Coordinates of C-alpha atoms in Angstrom, one line a residue:
Chain A
M1 CA -13.9 7.7 -13.7
P2 CA -14.5 9.1 -17.4
V3 CA -14.8 7.0 -20.0
D4 CA -12.0 7.5 -22.6
L5 CA -14.3 7.8 -25.9
K6 CA -10.9 8.1 -28.6
R7 CA -10.2 4.5 -27.3
I8 CA -12.3 1.3 -28.3
N9 CA -12.9 -0.1 -24.9
G10 CA -14.4 -3.4 -24.5
P11 CA -17.7 -4.1 -23.8
E12 CA -19.4 -3.3 -20.6
N13 CA -20.1 -5.7 -17.6
T14 CA -18.4 -8.4 -19.2
V15 CA -16.7 -10.8 -16.7
S16 CA -14.3 -13.9 -16.8
Y17 CA -15.7 -17.7 -18.1
K18 CA -13.7 -18.7 -15.5
L19 CA -16.8 -17.9 -12.8
Y20 CA -18.6 -20.7 -14.5
T21 CA -16.0 -23.0 -14.1
P22 CA -16.1 -26.1 -11.5
S23 CA -13.5 -24.2 -8.7
K24 CA -11.3 -25.9 -5.9
T25 CA -11.8 -25.0 -2.6
F26 CA -9.2 -22.7 -0.7
K27 CA -8.0 -26.3 1.1
E28 CA -8.1 -28.0 -2.5
E29 CA -5.8 -25.2 -3.8
L30 CA -3.5 -25.2 -0.7
K31 CA -2.9 -29.2 -1.1
C32 CA -1.9 -28.6 -5.2
L33 CA 0.8 -25.9 -4.4
F34 CA 3.2 -28.6 -3.6
K35 CA 3.8 -31.9 -5.3
S36 CA 4.8 -35.0 -3.4
N37 CA 8.7 -34.3 -3.3
N38 CA 8.1 -31.4 -1.8
K39 CA 8.5 -28.5 -4.6
R40 CA 6.1 -26.4 -6.4
Q41 CA 4.4 -26.7 -9.1
D42 CA 6.9 -25.1 -11.1
G43 CA 9.5 -27.5 -10.1
R44 CA 11.2 -25.1 -7.7
N45 CA 12.0 -24.9 -3.9
S46 CA 9.8 -22.9 -1.5
L47 CA 12.6 -20.5 -1.3
E48 CA 14.4 -20.2 -5.1
H49 CA 13.6 -17.6 -7.4
R50 CA 12.7 -18.3 -10.9
K51 CA 15.1 -17.6 -13.7
M52 CA 15.7 -14.4 -15.2
F53 CA 15.9 -13.0 -18.2
I54 CA 17.4 -9.3 -18.5
K55 CA 18.4 -7.4 -22.0
T56 CA 19.2 -3.1 -22.1
G57 CA 18.0 -0.8 -25.7
I58 CA 14.8 -2.8 -26.3
V59 CA 13.4 0.5 -27.1
S60 CA 14.9 2.7 -29.8
Q61 CA 13.4 6.1 -29.1
A62 CA 14.2 6.1 -24.9
K63 CA 16.7 7.1 -24.0
G64 CA 17.0 3.8 -21.7
S65 CA 15.2 0.8 -21.6
A66 CA 15.1 -2.5 -20.2
Y67 CA 13.0 -5.9 -20.8
L68 CA 13.1 -8.6 -18.4
E69 CA 11.8 -12.1 -18.3
L70 CA 10.8 -13.5 -15.2
G71 CA 9.4 -17.3 -15.8
N72 CA 6.3 -16.6 -17.3
T73 CA 6.8 -13.0 -16.5
K74 CA 7.5 -10.5 -18.7
V75 CA 8.2 -6.6 -18.4
I76 CA 9.6 -3.6 -20.5
V77 CA 10.3 -0.4 -19.1
S78 CA 11.4 2.9 -20.7
V79 CA 13.2 5.7 -19.3
F80 CA 13.1 9.2 -21.3
D81 CA 15.5 12.1 -21.1
P82 CA 14.8 14.7 -18.6
R83 CA 12.6 17.3 -18.8
E84 CA 11.4 20.4 -17.1
I85 CA 8.4 19.8 -14.6
P86 CA 5.1 20.3 -16.4
N87 CA 2.9 23.0 -14.8
K88 CA 5.6 24.1 -11.6
T89 CA 5.8 27.6 -10.9
D90 CA 8.3 27.6 -8.4
Y91 CA 12.1 26.5 -8.3
S92 CA 12.6 22.5 -6.7
Q93 CA 16.3 21.8 -5.7
K94 CA 15.8 18.6 -6.6
G95 CA 15.0 16.4 -9.8
V96 CA 11.8 14.1 -9.7
L97 CA 10.6 11.2 -10.9
Y98 CA 7.8 10.3 -12.7
C99 CA 7.2 6.3 -12.4
E100 CA 4.0 5.0 -14.1
F101 CA 3.2 1.1 -13.7
K102 CA 0.5 -0.9 -16.5
Y103 CA -0.5 -3.6 -16.8
A104 CA -1.5 -4.6 -21.0
T105 CA -4.6 -5.1 -21.4
F106 CA -4.5 -8.6 -22.0
S107 CA -1.5 -9.1 -19.4
C108 CA -3.8 -10.9 -16.7
P109 CA -5.9 -13.4 -16.9
Q110 CA -8.9 -11.1 -16.5
R111 CA -9.2 -7.9 -19.2
R112 CA -7.5 -4.4 -17.8
N113 CA -8.6 -1.3 -18.7
F114 CA -6.7 1.0 -20.9
Q115 CA -7.0 3.9 -17.9
Q116 CA -4.7 3.2 -14.5
D117 CA -6.8 1.7 -12.1
S118 CA -6.0 1.7 -8.4
E119 CA -4.2 -1.1 -8.1
E120 CA -1.5 0.1 -10.6
K121 CA -2.0 3.8 -8.9
Q122 CA -0.9 2.3 -6.1
N123 CA 2.4 0.1 -7.5
S124 CA 3.3 3.3 -9.8
I125 CA 3.7 4.9 -5.9
I126 CA 5.9 2.4 -4.7
L127 CA 7.9 1.9 -8.2
K128 CA 8.6 5.5 -7.7
Q129 CA 9.2 5.5 -4.2
S130 CA 11.1 2.0 -4.6
L131 CA 13.5 4.1 -6.8
E132 CA 14.0 7.6 -5.1
P133 CA 15.8 6.6 -2.9
A134 CA 19.0 5.2 -5.2
V135 CA 18.8 8.2 -8.2
C136 CA 20.8 11.0 -7.4
L137 CA 18.1 13.3 -7.3
H138 CA 20.4 16.1 -6.8
E139 CA 22.0 16.1 -9.6
F140 CA 19.0 17.7 -12.1
P141 CA 17.2 20.3 -10.5
N142 CA 14.0 21.1 -11.4
F143 CA 13.9 18.2 -14.3
Q144 CA 11.7 15.2 -14.4
V145 CA 12.6 11.8 -15.5
D146 CA 10.1 9.7 -16.7
I147 CA 9.7 5.7 -15.8
Y148 CA 7.2 3.4 -17.6
A149 CA 6.8 0.3 -17.0
L150 CA 4.3 -2.2 -19.4
I151 CA 3.8 -5.8 -17.9
L152 CA 3.1 -7.5 -20.9
E153 CA 2.3 -10.8 -19.4
N154 CA 1.6 -11.2 -15.6
D155 CA 2.3 -14.2 -13.8
G156 CA 2.8 -12.9 -10.2
S157 CA 5.9 -11.1 -8.6
S158 CA 5.2 -8.0 -11.5
L159 CA 6.0 -5.5 -9.2
S160 CA 9.3 -6.7 -8.3
A161 CA 10.0 -7.5 -11.7
A162 CA 9.2 -4.1 -12.8
V163 CA 11.7 -2.7 -9.8
T164 CA 14.5 -4.2 -11.6
C165 CA 13.8 -3.7 -14.8
A166 CA 13.5 0.0 -14.1
C167 CA 16.5 0.2 -12.3
V168 CA 18.5 -1.6 -15.5
A169 CA 16.3 1.0 -17.3
L170 CA 17.9 4.1 -15.4
A171 CA 21.4 2.7 -15.5
H172 CA 20.9 2.1 -19.4
A173 CA 19.5 5.6 -19.7
S174 CA 22.9 6.8 -17.8
V175 CA 20.8 8.3 -14.7
P176 CA 23.6 9.0 -12.2
M177 CA 22.8 6.8 -9.3
Y178 CA 24.2 5.8 -5.8
D179 CA 23.4 2.1 -6.1
L180 CA 21.4 -0.6 -8.1
V181 CA 17.5 -1.4 -6.7
T182 CA 16.6 -4.7 -6.8
A183 CA 13.8 -6.1 -5.9
V184 CA 11.8 -9.5 -4.2
T185 CA 8.7 -10.7 -3.9
M186 CA 7.7 -13.1 -1.3
G187 CA 4.1 -15.0 -0.7
V188 CA 2.9 -16.2 2.7
V189 CA 0.3 -18.4 3.1
D190 CA -0.5 -21.3 5.6
N191 CA 2.7 -20.0 7.5
Q192 CA 4.9 -21.2 4.9
I193 CA 7.4 -18.6 2.5
L194 CA 7.3 -18.7 -0.9
M195 CA 9.5 -17.0 -3.1
D196 CA 9.4 -15.1 -6.2
P197 CA 5.2 -16.7 -6.4
T198 CA 3.8 -17.1 -9.8
L199 CA -0.1 -15.6 -10.2
K200 CA -1.7 -18.6 -9.0
E201 CA 0.3 -18.8 -5.8
Q202 CA -0.1 -15.1 -5.2
Q203 CA -3.3 -15.2 -5.8
L204 CA -3.8 -17.7 -2.9
C205 CA -1.5 -15.8 -0.9
E206 CA -4.1 -13.2 -1.0
V207 CA -7.7 -14.4 -0.1
F208 CA -8.1 -15.8 3.2
D209 CA -9.1 -19.1 4.6
E210 CA -12.2 -18.5 6.6
T211 CA -12.0 -22.0 8.7
D212 CA -9.3 -21.0 9.9
T213 CA -8.2 -17.6 11.3
K214 CA -4.8 -18.1 13.0
S215 CA -2.5 -19.1 9.7
D216 CA -1.0 -16.1 7.6
H217 CA -1.6 -14.7 4.8
G218 CA 0.0 -12.0 2.7
I219 CA 2.5 -10.5 0.1
I220 CA 5.5 -8.9 0.9
V221 CA 7.9 -6.9 -1.8
T222 CA 11.2 -5.7 -0.6
S223 CA 13.2 -3.3 -3.0
F224 CA 17.0 -3.3 -1.6
M225 CA 20.5 -1.4 -2.5
S226 CA 22.7 -4.2 -1.4
T227 CA 25.8 -2.2 -1.8
H228 CA 24.8 0.3 0.6
Q229 CA 22.7 -2.3 2.9
Q230 CA 19.6 -0.7 2.6
I231 CA 15.8 -1.2 2.1
S232 CA 14.3 1.1 -0.2
Q233 CA 10.7 0.3 0.0
F234 CA 9.3 -2.4 1.9
Y235 CA 4.9 -3.2 1.4
Q236 CA 3.5 -5.6 2.7
T237 CA -0.6 -6.7 2.9
G238 CA -2.0 -9.6 4.6
N239 CA -2.1 -10.9 7.7
I240 CA 1.5 -11.5 9.3
N241 CA 3.3 -12.1 12.3
L242 CA 6.8 -10.3 12.8
E243 CA 8.2 -13.6 12.8
N244 CA 7.5 -14.7 9.3
I245 CA 8.8 -10.7 8.3
S246 CA 11.7 -10.4 9.8
K247 CA 12.1 -13.9 8.0
S248 CA 11.2 -12.5 4.6
I249 CA 13.2 -9.5 5.2
S250 CA 16.9 -11.5 5.5
I251 CA 15.7 -13.8 2.7
S252 CA 15.0 -11.3 0.5
T253 CA 17.7 -9.3 0.8
D254 CA 20.3 -12.2 0.2
A255 CA 18.2 -13.2 -2.9
S256 CA 18.5 -9.2 -4.0
G257 CA 22.6 -9.7 -3.6
D258 CA 22.2 -12.6 -6.1
I259 CA 20.0 -10.4 -8.6
K260 CA 22.2 -7.5 -8.2
L261 CA 25.2 -9.9 -9.4
L262 CA 23.0 -10.6 -12.9
I263 CA 22.3 -7.1 -13.2
E264 CA 25.7 -6.1 -12.9
K265 CA 26.7 -8.4 -15.8
C266 CA 24.5 -7.3 -17.8
I267 CA 25.2 -3.8 -17.9
V268 CA 29.1 -4.8 -18.1
N269 CA 28.0 -6.5 -21.4
H270 CA 26.3 -3.0 -22.7
V271 CA 29.0 -1.1 -21.7
L272 CA 31.9 -3.6 -23.5
K273 CA 29.5 -3.7 -26.8
G274 CA 29.5 -0.1 -26.8
A275 CA 32.8 0.1 -26.5
N276 CA 33.9 -2.0 -29.0
K277 CA 31.5 -0.7 -31.2
S278 CA 33.4 2.7 -30.9
N279 CA 36.8 0.8 -31.7
E280 CA 36.0 -1.0 -34.4
E281 CA 35.2 2.9 -35.7
Chain B
M1 CA 7.9 24.4 6.2
A2 CA 10.9 25.4 6.1
L3 CA 13.9 24.3 8.5
C4 CA 17.3 25.8 8.6
E5 CA 20.1 23.4 9.8
A6 CA 20.3 24.6 13.1
E7 CA 17.2 24.2 13.5
K8 CA 17.2 20.4 11.9
T9 CA 20.3 19.7 14.3
F10 CA 19.0 21.1 17.3
I11 CA 15.9 18.7 16.8
L12 CA 18.4 16.0 16.0
H13 CA 19.9 16.3 19.4
S14 CA 16.8 16.5 21.1
V15 CA 15.9 12.9 19.9
E16 CA 19.0 11.8 20.5
E17 CA 19.0 12.8 24.1
N18 CA 15.1 11.1 24.5
F19 CA 14.1 14.7 25.4
R20 CA 12.2 16.2 22.1
I21 CA 11.5 20.1 21.2
D22 CA 8.2 19.5 23.0
G23 CA 9.1 17.2 26.0
R24 CA 8.2 14.0 24.8
Q25 CA 9.7 11.0 24.8
R26 CA 11.0 9.0 21.6
G27 CA 7.3 6.7 22.3
D28 CA 5.2 9.5 23.2
Y29 CA 2.0 10.5 21.6
R30 CA 0.5 14.5 21.7
P31 CA -2.7 14.4 23.3
M32 CA -5.7 13.3 21.5
E33 CA -9.4 14.7 21.3
L34 CA -11.7 12.0 20.4
E35 CA -15.4 12.8 19.3
T36 CA -18.0 10.2 17.7
N37 CA -21.7 10.8 16.3
I38 CA -21.0 14.2 15.6
V39 CA -22.6 14.1 11.9
A40 CA -26.1 14.2 12.0
P41 CA -26.7 12.4 8.1
S42 CA -24.2 10.0 8.6
F43 CA -24.0 6.1 9.8
G44 CA -21.5 7.0 12.2
S45 CA -18.9 9.5 13.1
A46 CA -15.6 10.8 14.2
R47 CA -13.6 13.6 14.9
L48 CA -10.1 13.1 15.7
R49 CA -7.6 15.8 17.0
L50 CA -3.7 14.7 17.6
A51 CA -2.2 18.2 18.7
N52 CA -2.6 20.2 15.3
T53 CA -3.6 17.3 13.2
D54 CA -7.4 17.2 12.5
V55 CA -9.6 15.0 11.0
L56 CA -13.2 14.3 10.7
V57 CA -14.7 10.6 9.0
S58 CA -17.6 10.3 8.7
V59 CA -19.0 6.9 7.4
K60 CA -22.5 6.2 5.0
L61 CA -24.1 3.4 4.0
E62 CA -25.7 1.8 0.9
I63 CA -26.8 -0.9 -1.0
D64 CA -25.2 -2.4 -3.9
S65 CA -24.7 -5.8 -4.9
P66 CA -21.4 -7.9 -4.4
T67 CA -18.7 -8.0 -7.0
L68 CA -18.8 -11.8 -8.9
E69 CA -15.9 -13.2 -8.0
Q70 CA -16.3 -13.0 -4.3
P71 CA -20.1 -13.1 -3.8
K72 CA -20.5 -13.5 -0.4
L73 CA -18.2 -10.2 0.4
G74 CA -19.5 -6.7 1.7
K75 CA -17.8 -3.6 0.0
I76 CA -15.8 -1.2 2.0
E77 CA -14.0 1.9 0.5
F78 CA -12.1 4.9 1.6
F79 CA -11.7 8.7 0.6
V80 CA -9.7 10.9 1.3
D81 CA -10.7 14.4 1.3
C82 CA -7.1 17.2 1.1
S83 CA -8.9 20.2 2.1
A84 CA -7.2 23.5 1.1
N85 CA -7.8 24.5 4.5
A86 CA -5.4 22.2 5.6
T87 CA -2.6 23.5 4.2
P88 CA -2.3 25.8 0.6
D89 CA -0.5 23.2 -0.4
F90 CA -3.8 21.1 -0.8
E91 CA -5.3 24.1 -2.9
G92 CA -6.3 22.6 -6.7
R93 CA -5.4 19.0 -7.4
G94 CA -2.2 19.4 -4.7
G95 CA -3.1 17.1 -2.2
D96 CA -4.3 14.3 -4.2
N97 CA -1.0 12.1 -4.3
L98 CA -1.5 11.9 -0.4
A99 CA -4.9 11.2 -1.0
T100 CA -4.4 8.8 -2.9
E101 CA -1.4 6.9 -0.4
I102 CA -3.3 7.3 2.7
S103 CA -6.5 5.5 0.7
N104 CA -4.9 3.2 -0.5
C105 CA -2.8 2.0 2.8
L106 CA -6.0 2.2 4.1
S107 CA -7.7 -0.1 1.9
S108 CA -4.5 -2.4 2.2
A109 CA -4.9 -2.5 5.4
Y110 CA -8.9 -3.0 5.8
K111 CA -8.4 -5.7 3.0
S112 CA -7.6 -8.8 4.8
S113 CA -10.6 -10.5 6.6
T114 CA -9.1 -11.0 10.2
A115 CA -8.7 -7.4 9.9
F116 CA -12.3 -6.3 9.0
D117 CA -14.6 -8.9 8.4
A118 CA -16.9 -8.1 5.2
G119 CA -18.6 -11.0 4.9
K120 CA -20.7 -9.5 7.6
L121 CA -22.2 -6.3 5.3
C122 CA -23.1 -9.1 3.0
I123 CA -27.1 -9.4 3.0
L124 CA -28.1 -11.7 0.4
K125 CA -25.6 -13.6 -1.1
G126 CA -24.4 -12.8 -4.8
S127 CA -27.6 -10.1 -4.9
K128 CA -27.4 -7.5 -2.4
C129 CA -24.5 -6.4 0.0
W130 CA -23.6 -2.9 2.2
K131 CA -21.5 -1.2 0.9
L132 CA -19.7 1.2 3.4
Y133 CA -18.0 4.9 2.1
V134 CA -15.6 5.9 4.5
D135 CA -15.1 9.5 3.9
I136 CA -12.0 11.1 5.5
L137 CA -11.6 15.2 5.5
L138 CA -8.6 16.2 6.7
L139 CA -9.1 19.5 8.3
E140 CA -5.8 20.4 9.7
C141 CA -2.4 18.8 8.9
G142 CA 0.1 18.9 11.5
G143 CA 2.4 15.6 10.7
N144 CA 1.4 11.9 12.0
L145 CA -1.3 12.0 9.1
Y146 CA -1.2 8.0 9.0
D147 CA -1.8 7.6 13.0
A148 CA -4.1 10.0 13.3
V149 CA -6.8 8.7 9.8
S150 CA -6.5 5.2 11.5
L151 CA -7.8 5.8 14.8
A152 CA -10.3 8.3 13.4
V153 CA -11.2 5.3 10.9
K154 CA -11.9 2.8 13.5
A155 CA -13.7 5.1 15.8
A156 CA -16.1 6.1 13.2
L157 CA -17.0 2.5 12.1
W158 CA -17.4 2.0 15.8
D159 CA -19.8 4.8 16.2
T160 CA -21.7 3.2 12.9
R161 CA -24.9 1.7 13.0
I162 CA -26.2 -0.7 10.3
P163 CA -30.0 -0.7 10.1
L164 CA -31.3 -4.1 10.3
V165 CA -32.8 -5.9 7.2
K166 CA -36.1 -7.4 8.6
S167 CA -36.7 -9.6 5.1
V168 CA -35.7 -10.2 2.0
V169 CA -37.7 -11.6 -0.1
V170 CA -36.4 -13.8 -3.6
D171 CA -38.9 -13.6 -6.6
G172 CA -37.6 -15.0 -9.7
N173 CA -34.8 -12.8 -10.7
K174 CA -36.0 -9.8 -8.1
V175 CA -34.8 -9.1 -5.3
D176 CA -36.6 -7.2 -2.7
M177 CA -36.2 -6.0 0.6
E178 CA -37.1 -4.7 3.7
V179 CA -35.1 -2.3 5.9
S180 CA -36.1 -1.3 9.4
D181 CA -36.4 2.5 9.6
E182 CA -36.7 2.6 13.5
L183 CA -33.7 5.1 14.3
F184 CA -33.0 2.2 17.3
D185 CA -33.4 -0.8 15.7
C186 CA -29.6 -1.4 14.2
E187 CA -26.6 -3.2 15.3
R188 CA -22.9 -2.1 15.6
L189 CA -20.1 -3.3 13.2
D190 CA -17.5 -5.2 15.2
V191 CA -14.4 -3.5 14.8
T192 CA -11.9 -5.5 17.4
G193 CA -9.7 -6.1 14.6
A194 CA -10.2 -2.7 12.5
P195 CA -5.8 -1.8 12.0
I196 CA -4.3 1.2 13.8
M197 CA -1.5 2.6 11.6
V198 CA 1.4 4.1 13.2
T199 CA 4.1 6.2 11.5
V200 CA 7.7 5.4 13.0
C201 CA 10.4 8.0 11.5
K202 CA 13.5 7.4 12.1
I203 CA 15.6 10.3 13.3
G204 CA 19.5 10.6 13.4
D205 CA 20.0 6.8 15.0
Q206 CA 16.4 6.8 16.6
C207 CA 13.0 5.6 16.1
I208 CA 10.5 7.9 17.0
V209 CA 6.4 7.9 17.2
D210 CA 3.8 10.5 16.0
P211 CA 6.2 13.1 14.6
T212 CA 5.7 16.6 14.2
T213 CA 5.9 18.6 11.1
A214 CA 8.9 20.1 12.1
E215 CA 10.5 16.1 13.0
E216 CA 9.2 14.5 9.7
H217 CA 11.5 17.5 7.8
C218 CA 14.5 15.8 9.8
S219 CA 14.0 12.7 9.2
G220 CA 15.7 10.2 7.1
G221 CA 13.0 7.4 6.3
S222 CA 9.9 6.6 7.7
V223 CA 7.9 3.3 7.7
V224 CA 3.8 3.3 8.5
V225 CA 3.1 -0.2 10.3
A226 CA -0.6 -1.0 10.1
V227 CA -1.6 -3.8 13.0
S228 CA -4.8 -5.7 13.3
K229 CA -4.7 -7.7 16.7
S230 CA -0.8 -8.4 16.6
N231 CA -0.4 -9.3 12.7
F232 CA 1.1 -6.8 10.4
S233 CA -1.9 -6.1 7.9
T234 CA -0.1 -2.9 5.9
I235 CA 3.4 -2.1 5.7
L236 CA 4.7 1.1 4.0
Q237 CA 7.9 2.8 3.8
T238 CA 6.8 6.9 3.2
G239 CA 9.5 9.8 3.3
G240 CA 11.6 8.8 0.2
G241 CA 14.3 7.8 2.3
S242 CA 15.9 4.3 2.9
L243 CA 16.4 2.1 5.8
H244 CA 19.3 -0.8 6.9
P245 CA 17.1 -4.1 7.5
M246 CA 17.9 -4.0 11.0
T247 CA 16.7 -0.8 11.2
L248 CA 13.6 -1.7 9.8
L249 CA 13.3 -4.5 11.9
E250 CA 13.3 -2.3 15.0
S251 CA 10.9 0.7 13.5
L252 CA 8.4 -2.6 13.4
K253 CA 8.8 -3.9 16.6
L254 CA 8.4 -0.5 17.7
G255 CA 5.3 0.3 15.7
Q256 CA 3.7 -3.0 16.9
T257 CA 3.7 -2.5 20.8
V258 CA 3.0 1.0 20.1
A259 CA 0.0 0.0 17.9
Q260 CA -1.1 -2.7 20.6
R261 CA -1.1 0.2 23.1
L262 CA -3.0 2.9 21.5
D263 CA -5.2 0.2 20.3
S264 CA -6.6 -0.8 24.1
T265 CA -6.2 2.8 24.9
L266 CA -8.8 3.7 21.9
I267 CA -11.0 0.6 22.7
N268 CA -11.3 1.8 26.7
T269 CA -11.7 5.6 25.4
L270 CA -14.7 4.5 23.2
K271 CA -16.5 1.9 26.0
Q272 CA -16.2 5.2 28.0
I273 CA -18.8 7.0 25.2
N274 CA -22.5 7.7 27.2
D275 CA -24.8 7.2 24.4
N276 CA -27.3 9.4 26.5
S277 CA -24.9 12.4 26.0
T278 CA -26.1 15.2 25.0
D279 CA -23.7 17.4 23.1
V280 CA -23.7 18.1 20.1
G281 CA -21.1 19.6 17.5
F282 CA -17.7 19.8 17.2
L283 CA -16.4 23.5 17.6
K284 CA -17.1 24.2 20.8

């Protein structure tokens, strides 16, 4: 990867101090997952979503934008006007979505680079694939809509937060859509399913306990269009058996339906505000 | 590839009748050809031809130091090269997106240590480990790239021979090691858990495996499942469509059974490969 000389990069070869602090073993961490009353560290049940805050119209320069908070996870997504697809010679019948998923350099415990790393590139692709089935691409042939998702703070489930937020931003930008897309992250660790994991829980789901090869672990991100009952993207990593996956599918589709109600309310509020304003004039 | 409506309807009906345009049933694969140990300078290699899809995989080994976060793990990296020989669409940077998608899918499928034990690649905790460079070259595209690539990668990793480390000497901060340069003084990797990817394609109301390029064009959405032993190590929807939750679940079940069948076939085939065969080169 070429180094970007126009930007001030952080010092090379630095590591987080966390590596030198006393660390717990996997088993100990697992015990800390739940408190004594079977609730998680932040007081939620295992299948309870965090509280969510959504606002439209955050970036005045963009055609549409939205801000979403999911516990401590904070995301801004801006959507820009359709423009001609750059560097393209032939005419395409369908429009194109261009998605960019980026962690702010300070958003994670470890400092991120300015340039997209492979995780961010992968998330960009998933973001694009989650939104594509919902957008009426034939309405803007040969044009491209740019979607930029910036994670300001990453406290787990940032990809699903970005998908939901991007959907609100697209609606705010008046891009024609068939349905609203809402996404939910599920974490699986030690054969337990956790909805909407925090960063700590997510990291536990990603690592693997060497002593026990049987237990499942992994992350599942489901993007769902609830009116049409269609899953627009299903992304899973780790090592999970079919039973847990089918369980997660039904749980996350139900949860997506609940989030959709919230989003609808937010969009209706935005429309009403606009209508009131034009009435006053 | 451009298909007219009549051709699409024809393919759709053929899938409905469980008699696809090349005579296969919905769960059938096209014939495959597999060769291993064909690239002399690499540590392991395999070439897989699945009807018109042709993939060449070679594995290179180098010594690296493990990351500070995971001092006990070796490294494995996947690079996919979409050669413009395969289709003219790949010319310039045309194949970049596809290449990233395939290599990301592979690395997430191999990430879990039940699928691939990177701990075996560690030589000395925190200072020396093997790094596997898995280079995948697409020579021809005839549909169903994910499946062909994963099979070829598994075969190439099976073929990989890691030289034995004779001794490791730690002198203060300096680590010195001696690696055997005897040709046959090496060990194989354990690849029993290495994931097999299966693309399940939804055409009409039915799900099929191993779609041809024409069938891929008619699909309303497809899902790639990577199955290691009996668990899923990665699931990814591709192809720009969406699926009903029930359909998704059905295609996952289909993918799982097909992947297990493929896996046992591949392992049986690999067992038959004789070390003393004299054939060299793949353009026979």
